[in-house]
């Protein structure tokens, strides 16, 4: 689990700590580890570290969030905004940009 952060997302936004290079990397059949940074793509996977209150419906009701702190998620590649807080990288994205919760 990630350390507690001092950032509270608004509405249906979620703060995600990107998966480490080791978690994102690929291992060849011969056991050689190739980090994702070789591919130059940013992570599409990470751990939820903070969630907003939820989205307001057209009727004015608060719709609850489907993800919670600690969930490992897959999200769209170009949906999140990148931020840096206390030297750590995070993504802020709408819950609708989350594709799946990993179990």
Short mmCIF file of C-alpha atoms in Angstrom, two decimals:
data_model
loop_
_atom_site.label_atom_id
_atom_site.label_comp_id
_atom_site.label_asym_id
_atom_site.label_seq_id
_atom_site.Cartn_x
_atom_site.Cartn_y
_atom_site.Cartn_z
CA UNK A 1 0.00 0.00 0.00
CA UNK A 2 1.09 3.56 -0.68
CA UNK A 3 1.66 6.14 2.00
CA UNK A 4 -1.19 8.50 2.87
CA UNK A 5 -1.20 11.60 0.71
CA UNK A 6 -2.47 15.08 1.47
CA UNK A 7 -4.62 15.48 -1.62
CA UNK A 8 -8.41 15.14 -1.76
CA UNK A 9 -9.85 14.85 -5.27
CA UNK A 10 -13.12 16.60 -6.06
CA UNK A 11 -16.28 15.09 -7.54
CA UNK A 12 -15.75 11.80 -9.35
CA UNK A 13 -12.00 12.16 -9.60
CA UNK A 14 -9.51 9.57 -8.39
CA UNK A 15 -5.82 9.90 -7.49
CA UNK A 16 -3.74 6.93 -8.67
CA UNK A 17 -0.11 6.12 -7.83
CA UNK A 18 1.35 4.64 -11.04
CA UNK A 19 2.67 1.09 -10.82
CA UNK A 20 6.43 0.96 -10.27
CA UNK A 21 8.68 0.18 -13.20
CA UNK A 22 9.19 -3.33 -11.83
CA UNK A 23 5.43 -3.97 -11.63
CA UNK A 24 4.93 -2.61 -15.18
CA UNK A 25 7.89 -4.35 -16.76
CA UNK A 26 7.93 -7.48 -18.83
CA UNK A 27 9.91 -10.65 -18.32
CA UNK A 28 11.14 -12.63 -21.31
CA UNK A 29 10.96 -16.43 -21.51
CA UNK A 30 14.63 -16.60 -20.59
CA UNK A 31 13.98 -14.57 -17.41
CA UNK A 32 15.38 -11.23 -18.54
CA UNK A 33 13.45 -8.27 -17.10
CA UNK A 34 12.64 -5.45 -19.56
CA UNK A 35 11.31 -2.35 -17.78
CA UNK A 36 8.41 -0.51 -19.35
CA UNK A 37 10.52 2.64 -19.59
CA UNK A 38 12.25 1.03 -22.56
CA UNK A 39 8.94 1.32 -24.40
CA UNK A 40 8.64 5.03 -23.48
CA UNK A 41 4.93 4.68 -22.62
CA UNK A 42 3.50 5.86 -19.34
CA UNK A 43 1.71 3.50 -17.01
CA UNK A 44 -1.88 2.45 -17.55
CA UNK A 45 -1.99 0.69 -14.21
CA UNK A 46 -1.75 1.81 -10.61
CA UNK A 47 -3.07 1.90 -7.07
CA UNK A 48 -5.92 4.18 -6.00
CA UNK A 49 -4.65 6.40 -3.16
CA UNK A 50 -7.57 8.86 -2.86
CA UNK A 51 -11.14 9.16 -4.18
CA UNK A 52 -13.60 12.02 -4.42
CA UNK A 53 -17.11 12.03 -2.99
CA UNK A 54 -18.74 10.96 -6.26
CA UNK A 55 -20.59 12.41 -9.23
CA UNK A 56 -23.83 14.36 -9.03
CA UNK A 57 -26.68 12.99 -11.11
CA UNK A 58 -28.99 15.22 -13.14
CA UNK A 59 -31.51 14.87 -10.30
CA UNK A 60 -28.99 16.24 -7.78
CA UNK A 61 -28.23 12.93 -6.09
CA UNK A 62 -24.67 11.96 -5.21
CA UNK A 63 -23.70 8.79 -7.06
CA UNK A 64 -21.20 6.71 -5.02
CA UNK A 65 -17.76 5.82 -6.35
CA UNK A 66 -17.11 2.28 -7.60
CA UNK A 67 -13.43 2.28 -6.63
CA UNK A 68 -11.85 2.64 -3.21
CA UNK A 69 -8.43 3.41 -1.78
CA UNK A 70 -6.13 0.42 -2.24
CA UNK A 71 -7.73 -0.88 -5.46
CA UNK A 72 -5.31 -1.74 -8.29
CA UNK A 73 -6.81 -0.37 -11.50
CA UNK A 74 -6.30 -0.21 -15.26
CA UNK A 75 -7.07 3.14 -16.83
CA UNK A 76 -7.03 4.83 -20.23
CA UNK A 77 -3.60 5.78 -21.49
CA UNK A 78 -4.32 9.42 -22.29
CA UNK A 79 -7.08 10.21 -19.77
CA UNK A 80 -5.14 11.15 -16.61
CA UNK A 81 -3.46 14.40 -15.63
CA UNK A 82 0.04 13.91 -14.23
CA UNK A 83 0.95 15.67 -10.96
CA UNK A 84 3.93 15.56 -8.64
CA UNK A 85 3.44 15.88 -4.87
CA UNK A 86 6.25 15.57 -2.33
CA UNK A 87 8.55 14.15 -5.02
CA UNK A 88 6.09 11.39 -5.98
CA UNK A 89 4.26 11.04 -9.31
CA UNK A 90 0.48 10.64 -9.34
CA UNK A 91 -2.31 10.62 -11.90
CA UNK A 92 -5.64 12.38 -11.36
CA UNK A 93 -8.45 11.04 -13.51
CA UNK A 94 -12.21 10.78 -13.63
CA UNK A 95 -13.65 7.49 -12.49
CA UNK A 96 -15.02 7.06 -16.02
CA UNK A 97 -11.39 6.76 -17.26
CA UNK A 98 -10.89 3.64 -15.14
CA UNK A 99 -11.37 0.56 -17.28
CA UNK A 100 -11.14 -2.19 -14.65
CA UNK A 101 -10.29 -3.06 -11.06
CA UNK A 102 -7.63 -5.79 -10.88
CA UNK A 103 -8.34 -8.60 -8.44
#
